[in-house]
Amino acid sequence: MTTPIFAAVDLGASSGRVMTARIGSGSLELAEAHRFPNRPVRVNGTLHWDILDLYRNVLDGLRKASASEHLTSVGIDSWAVDYGLLDDKGALLGNPVHYRDARTNGVMERVRSETGDDFLYQVSGLQFLPFNTLFQLVAEGTGLDRASTLLLVPDLLAYWLTGEIGAERTNASTTGLLDVREGTWSDTLLDKLGLPSRLL
């Protein structure tokens, strides 16, 4: 009987890696297939993730991981809150903006004063941080007009690997837009913020 082998893509703020896990009877064997740097890029004053380089490295890592044996499945994990925007044909509209970019300066305070802290917290249960996805989306302004879909970073990479669009729940819970009581996107919050629900 063949031992199942799983691949895990683990993306951090400064590096990434592809690991394999061989699971046997009472055992777990981990091996690093590929490690690579994750370097943000500043373009015209905006700090971006180099998502295409990350994707190339994910592909290289998966090739190495499956060079001699068949992979049972692949999982992708990354930092939270950041996203890519797709047009109506599924094409990426631009490199995802880095959560450390200054575009959200002052946005959190403005949104909190308009919506109230109690309401925001009751929806998501999240700590108020200036880089939360909901504040990034408000900072986008009219930049959202051309977008049809928002995918968080691991969901974007999974889409490129599989052609399937989706939102993984635990990462979605970091956006500030997921209603923790209902387990669905909060239409009420989206309406209050003037954000298009079509994105989610």
Coordinates of C-alpha atoms in Angstrom, one line a residue:
M1 CA 0.0 0.0 0.0
T2 CA 1.3 3.5 -0.9
T3 CA 2.0 5.9 1.9
P4 CA 0.1 9.1 1.2
I5 CA 2.2 12.2 0.7
F6 CA 0.8 15.7 1.2
A7 CA 2.4 19.0 0.2
A8 CA 2.0 22.2 2.3
V9 CA 2.8 25.6 0.8
D10 CA 3.7 27.9 3.7
L11 CA 4.0 31.6 2.8
G12 CA 5.3 34.0 5.4
A13 CA 6.0 37.8 5.3
S14 CA 9.7 37.3 4.4
S15 CA 10.0 33.8 3.1
G16 CA 8.1 30.8 1.8
R17 CA 8.6 27.1 1.6
V18 CA 7.0 23.9 0.2
M19 CA 7.0 21.0 2.6
T20 CA 6.0 17.4 2.1
A21 CA 4.5 15.2 4.8
R22 CA 4.5 11.4 4.6
I23 CA 1.9 9.9 6.8
G24 CA 2.2 6.3 7.9
S25 CA 0.9 4.1 10.7
G26 CA 1.7 6.2 13.8
S27 CA 4.3 8.3 12.0
L28 CA 4.7 11.7 10.3
E29 CA 7.8 12.5 8.3
L30 CA 8.3 16.1 7.1
A31 CA 10.7 17.2 4.5
E32 CA 11.5 20.6 3.0
A33 CA 11.2 20.5 -0.8
H34 CA 11.9 24.2 -1.6
R35 CA 12.5 27.4 0.4
F36 CA 12.5 30.9 -1.2
P37 CA 12.5 34.5 -0.2
N38 CA 9.4 36.7 -0.2
R39 CA 10.5 40.2 -1.1
P40 CA 8.0 43.1 -1.4
V41 CA 8.4 45.6 -4.3
R42 CA 7.8 49.3 -4.2
V43 CA 6.3 50.7 -7.4
N44 CA 5.3 54.4 -7.8
G45 CA 5.3 54.8 -4.0
T46 CA 3.1 51.7 -3.3
L47 CA 4.5 48.6 -1.6
H48 CA 3.3 45.4 -3.3
W49 CA 3.8 41.7 -2.9
D50 CA 5.6 40.1 -5.9
I51 CA 2.8 37.6 -6.3
L52 CA 4.1 36.3 -9.7
D53 CA 7.5 35.4 -8.2
L54 CA 5.7 33.7 -5.3
Y55 CA 3.6 31.7 -7.7
R56 CA 6.7 30.7 -9.7
N57 CA 8.3 29.5 -6.5
V58 CA 5.2 27.6 -5.4
L59 CA 5.3 25.8 -8.8
D60 CA 9.0 25.1 -8.5
G61 CA 8.4 23.7 -5.0
L62 CA 5.5 21.5 -6.1
R63 CA 7.5 20.2 -9.0
K64 CA 10.3 19.2 -6.6
A65 CA 7.9 17.7 -4.1
S66 CA 6.3 15.5 -6.8
A67 CA 9.5 14.7 -8.8
S68 CA 9.7 11.1 -7.6
E69 CA 6.3 10.5 -6.0
H70 CA 2.6 11.3 -6.5
L71 CA 1.2 14.0 -4.2
T72 CA -2.1 13.1 -2.5
S73 CA -3.1 16.8 -2.0
V74 CA -1.8 20.3 -1.6
G75 CA -2.7 22.9 1.0
I76 CA -1.7 26.6 0.9
D77 CA -1.3 28.9 3.9
S78 CA -0.1 32.5 4.0
W79 CA -0.3 35.6 6.1
A80 CA -3.7 37.1 6.4
V81 CA -5.6 40.3 5.2
D82 CA -4.0 40.8 1.8
Y83 CA -5.8 40.1 -1.5
G84 CA -5.7 40.2 -5.3
L85 CA -8.5 41.7 -7.4
L86 CA -9.7 39.9 -10.5
D87 CA -11.7 41.3 -13.4
D88 CA -14.8 39.6 -14.9
K89 CA -12.6 37.3 -17.0
G90 CA -10.6 36.1 -14.0
A91 CA -7.4 38.1 -14.7
L92 CA -5.5 39.7 -11.9
L93 CA -5.8 43.5 -12.0
G94 CA -2.5 44.2 -10.3
N95 CA 0.0 42.9 -7.8
P96 CA -1.6 42.7 -4.3
V97 CA -0.7 45.7 -2.1
H98 CA 1.4 44.9 1.0
Y99 CA -0.3 45.3 4.4
R100 CA 2.5 47.5 5.5
D101 CA 1.8 50.1 2.7
A102 CA 0.8 53.5 4.0
R103 CA -2.4 53.7 1.9
T104 CA -4.5 52.8 5.0
N105 CA -3.1 55.7 7.1
G106 CA -6.1 57.3 8.9
V107 CA -8.7 55.0 7.2
M108 CA -9.3 52.8 10.3
E109 CA -10.0 55.8 12.5
R110 CA -12.4 57.3 9.9
V111 CA -14.3 54.0 9.5
R112 CA -14.5 53.4 13.2
S113 CA -15.9 56.9 13.8
E114 CA -18.5 56.3 11.0
T115 CA -19.6 52.8 12.0
G116 CA -18.9 52.6 15.7
D117 CA -16.5 50.2 17.4
D118 CA -19.3 48.1 18.9
F119 CA -20.8 47.3 15.5
L120 CA -17.5 46.4 13.9
Y121 CA -16.5 44.2 16.8
Q122 CA -19.9 42.4 16.9
V123 CA -19.6 41.5 13.3
S124 CA -16.1 40.1 13.2
G125 CA -14.7 39.9 16.7
L126 CA -11.4 41.2 15.4
Q127 CA -8.8 43.5 16.9
F128 CA -8.8 46.9 15.2
L129 CA -5.6 47.0 13.1
P130 CA -5.0 49.6 10.3
F131 CA -4.2 46.8 7.8
N132 CA -7.3 44.7 8.2
T133 CA -8.8 43.9 4.9
L134 CA -11.9 46.0 5.4
F135 CA -9.8 49.1 5.9
Q136 CA -7.7 48.2 2.8
L137 CA -10.8 47.9 0.7
V138 CA -12.1 51.3 1.9
A139 CA -8.7 52.8 0.9
E140 CA -9.1 51.3 -2.6
G141 CA -12.0 53.6 -3.3
T142 CA -12.8 53.7 -7.0
G143 CA -10.0 51.1 -7.6
L144 CA -12.7 48.5 -6.9
D145 CA -14.9 49.6 -9.8
R146 CA -13.1 47.3 -12.3
A147 CA -12.9 44.3 -10.0
S148 CA -15.4 41.4 -10.0
T149 CA -13.8 39.1 -7.4
L150 CA -11.5 39.5 -4.4
L151 CA -9.3 36.5 -3.5
L152 CA -7.1 36.4 -0.4
V153 CA -3.5 35.5 -1.2
P154 CA -3.8 31.7 -0.6
D155 CA -7.1 31.6 -2.4
L156 CA -5.5 33.4 -5.3
L157 CA -2.7 30.9 -5.6
A158 CA -5.2 28.0 -5.3
Y159 CA -7.2 29.6 -8.1
W160 CA -4.2 29.7 -10.4
L161 CA -3.4 26.1 -9.5
T162 CA -6.9 24.7 -9.9
G163 CA -9.1 27.2 -11.8
E164 CA -11.5 27.2 -8.8
I165 CA -12.6 30.4 -7.1
G166 CA -13.3 30.2 -3.3
A167 CA -12.7 31.6 0.1
E168 CA -11.1 29.5 2.8
R169 CA -13.1 30.2 6.0
T170 CA -10.2 30.7 8.5
N171 CA -8.4 33.2 6.3
A172 CA -11.7 34.9 5.4
S173 CA -12.2 35.4 9.2
T174 CA -9.2 37.8 9.2
T175 CA -10.8 40.3 6.8
G176 CA -13.2 41.9 9.3
L177 CA -16.0 41.2 6.8
L178 CA -17.1 37.8 7.9
D179 CA -19.9 37.7 10.4
V180 CA -18.7 35.4 13.1
R181 CA -22.2 34.6 14.3
E182 CA -23.6 33.7 10.9
G183 CA -20.5 32.3 9.3
T184 CA -21.2 34.3 6.1
W185 CA -20.0 37.6 4.7
S186 CA -21.7 40.6 6.4
D187 CA -23.9 42.3 3.8
T188 CA -24.8 44.8 6.5
L189 CA -21.2 45.8 7.0
L190 CA -20.5 45.9 3.3
D191 CA -23.5 48.2 2.8
K192 CA -22.4 50.5 5.6
L193 CA -18.9 50.8 4.1
G194 CA -20.1 51.1 0.5
L195 CA -18.2 48.0 -0.6
P196 CA -19.6 45.9 -3.4
S197 CA -20.8 42.4 -2.3
R198 CA -20.0 41.0 -5.7
L199 CA -16.3 40.9 -4.7
L200 CA -16.9 38.2 -2.1

